[in-house]
mmCIF file of C-alpha atoms in Angstrom:
data_model
loop_
_atom_site.group_PDB
_atom_site.id
_atom_site.type_symbol
_atom_site.label_atom_id
_atom_site.label_comp_id
_atom_site.label_asym_id
_atom_site.label_seq_id
_atom_site.Cartn_x
_atom_site.Cartn_y
_atom_site.Cartn_z
ATOM 1 C CA MET Y 231 0.155 -0.253 0.133
ATOM 2 C CA LYS Y 232 1.228 3.228 -0.756
ATOM 3 C CA ALA Y 233 2.341 6.350 1.782
ATOM 4 C CA GLY Y 234 -1.096 8.407 0.048
ATOM 5 C CA ASP Y 235 -3.537 4.721 -0.035
ATOM 6 C CA LEU Y 236 -2.497 5.272 3.972
ATOM 7 C CA GLN Y 237 -3.262 8.643 4.248
ATOM 8 C CA LYS Y 238 -6.808 7.928 3.080
ATOM 9 C CA LEU Y 239 -7.672 5.004 5.333
ATOM 10 C CA TYR Y 240 -10.966 5.565 7.707
ATOM 11 C CA PRO Y 241 -11.074 2.452 9.795
ATOM 12 C CA VAL Y 242 -13.988 1.860 11.441
ATOM 13 C CA ARG Y 243 -12.424 -0.104 14.188
ATOM 14 C CA LEU Y 244 -9.080 0.529 15.174
ATOM 15 C CA PHE Y 245 -6.517 -1.707 17.082
ATOM 16 C CA VAL Y 246 -3.364 -0.665 18.921
ATOM 17 C CA PHE Y 247 -0.733 -2.285 20.641
ATOM 18 C CA LEU Y 248 0.907 -0.595 23.536
ATOM 19 C CA ARG Y 249 4.164 -2.145 25.333
ATOM 20 C CA GLU Y 250 4.707 -3.145 29.106
ATOM 21 C CA HIS Y 251 6.813 -0.711 30.790
ATOM 22 C CA ILE Y 252 5.580 2.326 31.773
ATOM 23 C CA GLY Y 253 7.973 5.037 30.819
ATOM 24 C CA ASP Y 254 7.350 3.517 27.067
ATOM 25 C CA VAL Y 255 3.274 3.728 27.685
ATOM 26 C CA VAL Y 256 3.711 7.334 28.671
ATOM 27 C CA ASN Y 257 5.582 8.053 25.413
ATOM 28 C CA SER Y 258 3.399 6.544 23.284
ATOM 29 C CA THR Y 259 0.268 8.567 24.614
ATOM 30 C CA ALA Y 260 1.900 11.233 21.992
ATOM 31 C CA ALA Y 261 0.819 9.107 19.638
ATOM 32 C CA LEU Y 262 -2.309 7.542 20.682
ATOM 33 C CA HIS Y 263 -3.370 11.226 20.975
ATOM 34 C CA CYS Y 264 -2.728 12.019 17.479
ATOM 35 C CA LEU Y 265 -4.297 8.425 16.484
ATOM 36 C CA ARG Y 266 -7.804 9.256 18.151
ATOM 37 C CA GLN Y 267 -7.763 12.949 16.297
ATOM 38 C CA ARG Y 268 -7.461 11.726 12.983
ATOM 39 C CA PHE Y 269 -10.193 9.021 13.441
ATOM 40 C CA PRO Y 270 -12.235 10.462 15.689
ATOM 41 C CA ASP Y 271 -15.252 8.305 14.490
ATOM 42 C CA ALA Y 272 -13.398 4.652 14.967
ATOM 43 C CA HIS Y 273 -13.573 2.562 17.532
ATOM 44 C CA LEU Y 274 -10.263 2.565 19.209
ATOM 45 C CA CYS Y 275 -9.201 -0.601 21.386
ATOM 46 C CA VAL Y 276 -5.723 -0.486 23.028
ATOM 47 C CA GLU Y 277 -3.976 -3.629 23.801
ATOM 48 C CA VAL Y 278 -1.386 -2.507 26.765
ATOM 49 C CA GLY Y 279 0.566 -5.222 29.191
ATOM 50 C CA GLU Y 280 -0.527 -4.860 32.933
ATOM 51 C CA ARG Y 281 2.362 -2.991 34.270
ATOM 52 C CA ALA Y 282 1.149 -0.030 32.388
ATOM 53 C CA VAL Y 283 -2.454 0.209 31.958
ATOM 54 C CA GLU Y 284 -2.563 2.613 34.798
ATOM 55 C CA ALA Y 285 -0.876 5.469 33.105
ATOM 56 C CA LEU Y 286 -3.908 5.329 30.386
ATOM 57 C CA GLN Y 287 -6.960 5.923 33.513
ATOM 58 C CA ASN Y 288 -9.207 8.853 32.097
ATOM 59 C CA PHE Y 289 -7.413 8.959 28.506
ATOM 60 C CA PRO Y 290 -10.105 10.526 26.356
ATOM 61 C CA GLY Y 291 -11.664 9.279 23.379
ATOM 62 C CA ILE Y 292 -10.175 5.402 23.986
ATOM 63 C CA ASP Y 293 -12.961 2.751 23.810
ATOM 64 C CA ASP Y 294 -11.239 -0.145 24.740
ATOM 65 C CA ILE Y 295 -8.382 -1.212 26.809
ATOM 66 C CA TRP Y 296 -7.063 -4.852 26.885
ATOM 67 C CA VAL Y 297 -4.679 -5.701 29.577
ATOM 68 C CA ARG Y 298 -2.085 -8.189 28.127
ATOM 69 C CA PRO Y 299 -0.571 -10.010 31.115
ATOM 70 C CA THR Y 300 3.010 -10.051 31.876
ATOM 71 C CA HIS Y 301 2.850 -14.220 31.587
ATOM 72 C CA GLN Y 302 0.422 -15.448 28.910
ATOM 73 C CA GLY Y 303 2.052 -17.990 27.264
ATOM 74 C CA LEU Y 304 1.159 -20.087 24.519
ATOM 75 C CA TRP Y 305 -2.703 -20.986 24.953
ATOM 76 C CA GLY Y 306 -3.381 -16.928 26.462
ATOM 77 C CA LYS Y 307 -1.803 -15.190 23.032
ATOM 78 C CA LEU Y 308 -4.410 -18.089 21.238
ATOM 79 C CA ARG Y 309 -7.242 -16.796 23.163
ATOM 80 C CA PHE Y 310 -5.636 -12.695 21.971
ATOM 81 C CA ILE Y 311 -5.404 -13.652 18.482
ATOM 82 C CA ARG Y 312 -9.252 -15.377 18.278
ATOM 83 C CA ARG Y 313 -10.442 -12.281 20.434
ATOM 84 C CA LEU Y 314 -8.913 -10.249 17.306
ATOM 85 C CA ARG Y 315 -10.673 -12.647 15.070
ATOM 86 C CA GLU Y 316 -14.061 -11.943 16.827
ATOM 87 C CA GLY Y 317 -13.045 -8.016 16.920
ATOM 88 C CA HIS Y 318 -13.440 -7.097 13.153
ATOM 89 C CA PHE Y 319 -10.572 -5.042 13.146
ATOM 90 C CA ASP Y 320 -9.834 -2.961 9.707
ATOM 91 C CA LEU Y 321 -6.283 -1.467 10.855
ATOM 92 C CA ALA Y 322 -3.607 -2.327 13.358
ATOM 93 C CA VAL Y 323 -0.739 0.016 14.477
ATOM 94 C CA ILE Y 324 1.802 -1.414 16.661
ATOM 95 C CA LEU Y 325 3.424 1.506 18.731
ATOM 96 C CA ASP Y 326 6.495 -1.060 19.859
ATOM 97 C CA ASP Y 327 9.406 -2.629 17.302
ATOM 98 C CA SER Y 328 8.109 -6.379 17.953
ATOM 99 C CA ALA Y 329 7.746 -8.691 15.557
ATOM 100 C CA ASP Y 330 5.342 -10.760 17.407
ATOM 101 C CA MET Y 331 2.709 -8.126 17.479
ATOM 102 C CA VAL Y 332 2.541 -7.876 13.637
ATOM 103 C CA LEU Y 333 2.207 -12.039 13.806
ATOM 104 C CA HIS Y 334 -1.001 -11.936 16.070
ATOM 105 C CA ALA Y 335 -2.277 -8.952 14.252
ATOM 106 C CA TRP Y 336 -1.581 -11.096 10.731
ATOM 107 C CA LEU Y 337 -3.435 -14.227 12.050
ATOM 108 C CA GLY Y 338 -6.408 -12.014 14.206
ATOM 109 C CA GLY Y 339 -7.425 -11.297 10.683
ATOM 110 C CA ILE Y 340 -6.749 -6.970 10.279
ATOM 111 C CA PRO Y 341 -5.837 -6.256 6.903
ATOM 112 C CA VAL Y 342 -4.304 -3.265 7.421
ATOM 113 C CA ARG Y 343 -0.936 -3.210 9.833
ATOM 114 C CA VAL Y 344 1.614 -0.560 10.420
ATOM 115 C CA GLY Y 345 4.257 -0.622 12.677
ATOM 116 C CA VAL Y 346 8.168 -0.189 13.489
ATOM 117 C CA ARG Y 347 10.398 -3.015 11.968
ATOM 118 C CA ARG Y 348 13.140 -3.975 13.864
ATOM 119 C CA LYS Y 349 14.610 -7.015 12.741
ATOM 120 C CA GLU Y 350 13.734 -8.933 8.926
ATOM 121 C CA LYS Y 351 11.328 -11.687 10.829
ATOM 122 C CA PHE Y 352 7.559 -10.759 9.701
ATOM 123 C CA GLN Y 353 8.580 -8.262 7.177
ATOM 124 C CA ARG Y 354 5.934 -8.905 4.404
ATOM 125 C CA LEU Y 355 3.425 -9.127 7.366
ATOM 126 C CA TYR Y 356 3.547 -5.258 7.197
ATOM 127 C CA THR Y 357 1.619 -3.170 5.265
ATOM 128 C CA ALA Y 358 3.315 -0.138 6.036
ATOM 129 C CA PHE Y 359 6.452 0.330 8.515
ATOM 130 C CA VAL Y 360 8.978 2.367 9.955
ATOM 131 C CA PRO Y 361 12.792 1.273 9.880
ATOM 132 C CA HIS Y 362 13.722 0.907 13.362
ATOM 133 C CA ASP Y 363 16.613 3.790 13.677
ATOM 134 C CA PRO Y 364 19.202 3.264 16.661
ATOM 135 C CA SER Y 365 20.266 6.650 16.401
ATOM 136 C CA ARG Y 366 17.137 7.895 17.291
ATOM 137 C CA HIS Y 367 14.420 8.288 20.045
ATOM 138 C CA GLU Y 368 12.674 4.548 21.176
ATOM 139 C CA THR Y 369 9.649 5.421 21.200
ATOM 140 C CA LEU Y 370 9.230 9.126 20.503
ATOM 141 C CA GLU Y 371 10.267 9.357 17.193
ATOM 142 C CA HIS Y 372 9.933 6.212 16.210
ATOM 143 C CA PHE Y 373 6.248 6.602 16.960
ATOM 144 C CA ARG Y 374 5.265 10.113 15.258
ATOM 145 C CA ASP Y 375 6.701 8.855 12.106
ATOM 146 C CA LEU Y 376 4.494 5.767 12.180
ATOM 147 C CA VAL Y 377 1.613 8.034 12.823
ATOM 148 C CA GLU Y 378 2.414 10.454 10.143
ATOM 149 C CA LEU Y 379 2.342 7.699 7.609
ATOM 150 C CA LEU Y 380 -1.682 7.337 8.101
ATOM 151 C CA GLY Y 381 -1.487 10.971 7.947
ATOM 152 C CA CYS Y 382 -1.923 11.904 11.825
ATOM 153 C CA ASP Y 383 -0.732 15.894 12.766
ATOM 154 C CA THR Y 384 2.178 15.745 14.837
ATOM 155 C CA SER Y 385 2.035 19.674 15.301
ATOM 156 C CA ASP Y 386 1.271 19.332 19.123
ATOM 157 C CA TYR Y 387 3.367 15.945 19.527
ATOM 158 C CA ARG Y 388 3.597 15.193 23.201
ATOM 159 C CA PRO Y 389 2.596 12.776 25.799
ATOM 160 C CA ARG Y 390 -0.288 13.181 28.085
ATOM 161 C CA LEU Y 391 -1.578 12.075 31.015
ATOM 162 C CA TYR Y 392 -4.722 12.428 32.831
ATOM 163 C CA PRO Y 393 -4.443 12.436 36.948
ATOM 164 C CA SER Y 394 -8.172 13.005 38.312
ATOM 165 C CA SER Y 395 -8.795 16.298 40.710
ATOM 166 C CA GLU Y 396 -9.108 13.023 43.184
ATOM 167 C CA ASP Y 397 -5.262 11.656 42.200
ATOM 168 C CA THR Y 398 -4.318 15.652 42.833
ATOM 169 C CA ARG Y 399 -6.079 15.367 46.337
ATOM 170 C CA THR Y 400 -4.478 12.323 46.998
ATOM 171 C CA ALA Y 401 -1.088 13.339 46.026
ATOM 172 C CA GLU Y 402 -1.239 16.089 48.341
ATOM 173 C CA GLN Y 403 -2.382 14.506 51.198
ATOM 174 C CA GLU Y 404 0.258 12.498 51.288
ATOM 175 C CA LEU Y 405 3.075 15.566 51.009
ATOM 176 C CA HIS Y 406 1.441 16.383 54.274
ATOM 177 C CA ARG Y 407 1.424 13.034 55.719
ATOM 178 C CA GLY Y 408 4.708 12.551 54.800
ATOM 179 C CA GLY Y 409 5.899 15.879 56.719
ATOM 180 C CA TRP Y 410 5.865 18.764 54.283
ATOM 181 C CA ASP Y 411 5.000 21.697 55.224
ATOM 182 C CA GLY Y 412 3.366 23.517 51.889
ATOM 183 C CA SER Y 413 5.543 25.927 51.235
ATOM 184 C CA THR Y 414 9.441 24.848 51.620
ATOM 185 C CA THR Y 415 11.006 23.520 48.430
ATOM 186 C CA LEU Y 416 10.598 19.561 47.208
ATOM 187 C CA VAL Y 417 12.783 17.905 44.966
ATOM 188 C CA GLY Y 418 11.761 14.297 44.021
ATOM 189 C CA ILE Y 419 14.153 11.812 44.196
ATOM 190 C CA ASN Y 420 13.555 8.247 41.887
ATOM 191 C CA PRO Y 421 15.818 6.154 43.069
ATOM 192 C CA GLY Y 422 15.082 2.705 41.480
ATOM 193 C CA ALA Y 423 14.565 1.753 37.683
ATOM 194 C CA SER Y 424 13.256 -1.204 36.054
ATOM 195 C CA ARG Y 425 17.145 -3.093 35.640
ATOM 196 C CA GLU Y 426 19.340 -2.499 38.248
ATOM 197 C CA HIS Y 427 22.490 -1.781 36.300
ATOM 198 C CA ARG Y 428 20.823 1.673 35.371
ATOM 199 C CA GLN Y 429 20.241 2.256 39.288
ATOM 200 C CA TRP Y 430 22.769 4.838 41.177
ATOM 201 C CA PHE Y 431 23.914 4.166 44.815
ATOM 202 C CA PRO Y 432 21.087 5.049 47.899
ATOM 203 C CA ASP Y 433 24.391 5.888 50.045
ATOM 204 C CA ARG Y 434 25.173 8.808 47.420
ATOM 205 C CA PHE Y 435 21.077 9.421 47.075
ATOM 206 C CA ALA Y 436 21.350 10.096 50.629
ATOM 207 C CA GLN Y 437 24.464 12.367 50.865
ATOM 208 C CA VAL Y 438 22.341 14.124 48.048
ATOM 209 C CA CYS Y 439 19.362 14.765 50.381
ATOM 210 C CA ASP Y 440 21.819 15.808 53.200
ATOM 211 C CA ALA Y 441 23.409 18.137 50.596
ATOM 212 C CA LEU Y 442 20.125 19.908 49.670
ATOM 213 C CA ALA Y 443 18.750 19.765 53.473
ATOM 214 C CA GLU Y 444 21.414 21.147 54.205
ATOM 215 C CA GLN Y 445 20.413 24.581 51.696
ATOM 216 C CA GLY Y 446 16.788 24.298 52.996
ATOM 217 C CA ILE Y 447 15.283 22.180 50.282
ATOM 218 C CA THR Y 448 13.514 19.058 50.911
ATOM 219 C CA CYS Y 449 13.515 15.838 49.733
ATOM 220 C CA ALA Y 450 10.404 13.709 48.834
ATOM 221 C CA LEU Y 451 11.734 9.448 47.777
ATOM 222 C CA LEU Y 452 9.284 8.465 45.267
ATOM 223 C CA GLY Y 453 8.968 5.104 43.644
ATOM 224 C CA GLY Y 454 6.960 2.066 43.521
ATOM 225 C CA PRO Y 455 6.639 -1.190 46.103
ATOM 226 C CA GLY Y 456 9.843 -2.605 44.642
ATOM 227 C CA ASP Y 457 11.447 0.508 45.193
ATOM 228 C CA LYS Y 458 10.733 0.723 49.177
ATOM 229 C CA HIS Y 459 13.830 -1.182 49.982
ATOM 230 C CA LEU Y 460 16.366 1.227 48.349
ATOM 231 C CA ALA Y 461 13.738 3.885 50.465
ATOM 232 C CA GLU Y 462 14.882 2.328 53.335
ATOM 233 C CA GLU Y 463 18.662 2.172 51.827
ATOM 234 C CA ILE Y 464 18.429 6.155 51.603
ATOM 235 C CA LEU Y 465 17.123 6.463 54.789
ATOM 236 C CA ALA Y 466 20.060 4.480 56.912
ATOM 237 C CA ASN Y 467 22.241 6.613 55.371
ATOM 238 C CA CYS Y 468 20.934 9.700 55.815
ATOM 239 C CA ARG Y 469 20.880 12.511 58.570
ATOM 240 C CA SER Y 470 17.993 14.539 57.297
ATOM 241 C CA ARG Y 471 14.600 13.338 57.299
ATOM 242 C CA PRO Y 472 13.207 12.951 53.506
ATOM 243 C CA LEU Y 473 9.856 12.586 52.908
ATOM 244 C CA VAL Y 474 8.894 8.915 52.297
ATOM 245 C CA LEU Y 475 6.225 8.415 49.616
ATOM 246 C CA THR Y 476 7.843 5.363 48.219
ATOM 247 C CA GLY Y 477 4.823 2.768 47.277
ATOM 248 C CA ARG Y 478 2.451 5.347 48.345
ATOM 249 C CA LEU Y 479 1.420 6.725 45.296
ATOM 250 C CA THR Y 480 -0.311 4.925 42.056
ATOM 251 C CA VAL Y 481 1.040 6.068 38.256
ATOM 252 C CA LEU Y 482 -1.785 8.958 38.085
ATOM 253 C CA GLN Y 483 -1.018 10.142 41.847
ATOM 254 C CA LEU Y 484 2.076 10.242 41.213
ATOM 255 C CA ALA Y 485 1.618 12.403 37.882
ATOM 256 C CA ALA Y 486 -0.606 14.648 40.313
ATOM 257 C CA LEU Y 487 2.244 15.303 42.442
ATOM 258 C CA MET Y 488 5.019 15.886 39.815
ATOM 259 C CA PRO Y 489 3.715 19.962 39.421
ATOM 260 C CA TYR Y 490 4.596 20.083 43.300
ATOM 261 C CA LEU Y 491 8.331 19.297 42.715
ATOM 262 C CA ARG Y 492 10.671 21.661 41.462
ATOM 263 C CA LEU Y 493 12.827 19.067 40.100
ATOM 264 C CA LEU Y 494 12.960 15.701 39.910
ATOM 265 C CA ILE Y 495 16.725 13.551 40.168
ATOM 266 C CA THR Y 496 15.834 10.312 38.915
ATOM 267 C CA ALA Y 497 17.777 6.899 36.517
ATOM 268 C CA ASP Y 498 16.304 5.980 33.266
ATOM 269 C CA SER Y 499 12.791 4.804 34.887
ATOM 270 C CA GLY Y 500 9.061 5.456 33.935
ATOM 271 C CA PRO Y 501 8.872 8.177 36.367
ATOM 272 C CA MET Y 502 11.793 10.498 34.606
ATOM 273 C CA HIS Y 503 8.936 9.952 31.844
ATOM 274 C CA ILE Y 504 6.220 10.638 34.322
ATOM 275 C CA ALA Y 505 7.786 14.051 35.358
ATOM 276 C CA ALA Y 506 8.599 15.046 31.529
ATOM 277 C CA ALA Y 507 4.858 14.155 30.457
ATOM 278 C CA MET Y 508 4.022 16.497 33.218
ATOM 279 C CA GLY Y 509 6.714 19.468 32.312
ATOM 280 C CA THR Y 510 8.874 18.308 35.510
ATOM 281 C CA ARG Y 511 12.205 19.096 35.006
ATOM 282 C CA VAL Y 512 14.978 15.970 35.392
ATOM 283 C CA VAL Y 513 18.120 15.837 36.554
ATOM 284 C CA ALA Y 514 18.864 12.078 34.725
ATOM 285 C CA LEU Y 515 21.601 9.778 35.991
ATOM 286 C CA TYR Y 516 22.415 7.438 32.779
ATOM 287 C CA GLY Y 517 24.845 4.460 32.122
ATOM 288 C CA VAL Y 518 24.922 2.697 29.557
ATOM 289 C CA SER Y 519 21.781 3.622 28.357
ATOM 290 C CA ASP Y 520 21.925 6.102 25.447
ATOM 291 C CA PRO Y 521 19.851 9.179 26.652
ATOM 292 C CA ALA Y 522 19.712 9.702 22.670
ATOM 293 C CA TYR Y 523 17.186 6.746 22.790
ATOM 294 C CA THR Y 524 15.616 6.721 25.768
ATOM 295 C CA GLY Y 525 15.769 10.302 27.156
ATOM 296 C CA PRO Y 526 13.032 12.269 28.568
ATOM 297 C CA PHE Y 527 10.725 14.181 26.614
ATOM 298 C CA GLY Y 528 11.331 18.462 26.373
ATOM 299 C CA ASP Y 529 13.633 21.200 27.163
ATOM 300 C CA GLY Y 530 15.300 22.031 30.598
ATOM 301 C CA HIS Y 531 16.513 18.972 31.335
ATOM 302 C CA THR Y 532 19.553 17.874 32.375
ATOM 303 C CA ILE Y 533 21.467 14.678 31.652
ATOM 304 C CA ILE Y 534 24.462 13.043 33.700
ATOM 305 C CA ARG Y 535 26.200 10.420 32.311
ATOM 306 C CA HIS Y 536 30.285 9.589 32.487
ATOM 307 C CA ASN Y 537 29.985 6.353 29.411
ATOM 308 C CA GLU Y 538 33.452 5.599 28.526
ATOM 309 C CA PRO Y 539 33.614 2.472 26.685
ATOM 310 C CA CYS Y 540 32.905 -0.441 28.582
ATOM 311 C CA THR Y 541 34.226 -3.455 26.388
ATOM 312 C CA GLY Y 542 30.755 -5.786 26.503
ATOM 313 C CA CYS Y 543 28.212 -3.307 28.361
ATOM 314 C CA THR Y 544 25.163 -2.591 26.373
ATOM 315 C CA ALA Y 545 22.106 -0.930 27.032
ATOM 316 C CA GLU Y 546 20.433 -3.981 27.826
ATOM 317 C CA ARG Y 547 23.463 -5.304 29.820
ATOM 318 C CA CYS Y 548 26.116 -4.294 32.274
ATOM 319 C CA VAL Y 549 29.100 -6.477 32.550
ATOM 320 C CA HIS Y 550 31.348 -4.122 34.855
ATOM 321 C CA ASP Y 551 29.225 -3.809 38.350
ATOM 322 C CA ARG Y 552 27.903 -0.264 37.099
ATOM 323 C CA GLU Y 553 31.076 1.691 36.533
ATOM 324 C CA CYS Y 554 30.083 4.058 34.409
ATOM 325 C CA MET Y 555 27.136 4.601 37.175
ATOM 326 C CA LYS Y 556 29.915 5.324 39.677
ATOM 327 C CA ARG Y 557 31.837 7.752 37.874
ATOM 328 C CA ILE Y 558 28.867 10.307 38.662
ATOM 329 C CA SER Y 559 29.513 12.331 41.380
ATOM 330 C CA VAL Y 560 27.270 13.573 44.509
ATOM 331 C CA GLU Y 561 29.073 17.173 43.801
ATOM 332 C CA GLU Y 562 28.131 16.808 40.413
ATOM 333 C CA VAL Y 563 24.143 16.115 41.254
ATOM 334 C CA VAL Y 564 23.584 18.511 43.330
ATOM 335 C CA ALA Y 565 25.478 21.577 41.680
ATOM 336 C CA SER Y 566 23.169 20.481 38.433
ATOM 337 C CA THR Y 567 20.612 20.896 40.983
ATOM 338 C CA VAL Y 568 20.978 23.988 42.552
ATOM 339 C CA LEU Y 569 21.394 25.448 39.463
ATOM 340 C CA HIS Y 570 17.574 24.648 38.037
ATOM 341 C CA LEU Y 571 16.516 25.598 41.076
#
């Protein structure tokens, strides 16, 4: 199908495949918004990994959300394909570079299938695709190019989250419950990441908290339930007493919290992308991951990275005990934070 033909499509039933990590889904909302604007009358169904479904709550224009289990197995995939066939979708937009998803769309009888192609595998199953380019942003740029193939207007291309007024009330209540006085400057600390080699070190985060406290700045420890051990280790090494909100907020409550922060200090992680989507600046600490490929949306952020070449390290695997993260000093993190305030 030619590009001009793609831009003439008017699907009745549109199916969008999304990823499973929160940060990826947050960034994908930019493309999702453009698709909704381009096809306002289509029935829009979205499939998303169970860990990230909260990011889509309150998102306007989604007619149906299918939650993909993290471990669905062969029978789960077969049930999903059968459900696709029963759904009679006429366009699949694959906001991922997984070849399996285009296979599922084809087996599910969806006649037009567009996505990002990373490998030659199943290439013939794409009606049209954007070639994967590791020098471009994994989600923001690839997915923007993809929706442009379909004639979407991307002039206001940005991630969107929709916390409710109740989310905002809960976030503010948790801040006050944690000990915030309502006026002291707040800086968020997010120590966790989906992979350990992306994480900085709790004892160094503790030193950052203490240094900022000496300047009258209150730190708030954030993150999900799985980050509680990191928060405990930070507290154990602190002289000051940061607020502890780790594991106490949902995705959208965390989004609602972001405007209260002057800045978020974070690893390459979901909360980094949530902050950027909500307009909160970040100081992002990077190791082997490439910020050009996975960095936060927007301007005004600071990336700290000392990634001198290490033999054998990749974005998926660190073989040198986070040597590149060890090169990030407490002093430069504090200096970069104060510069923003």
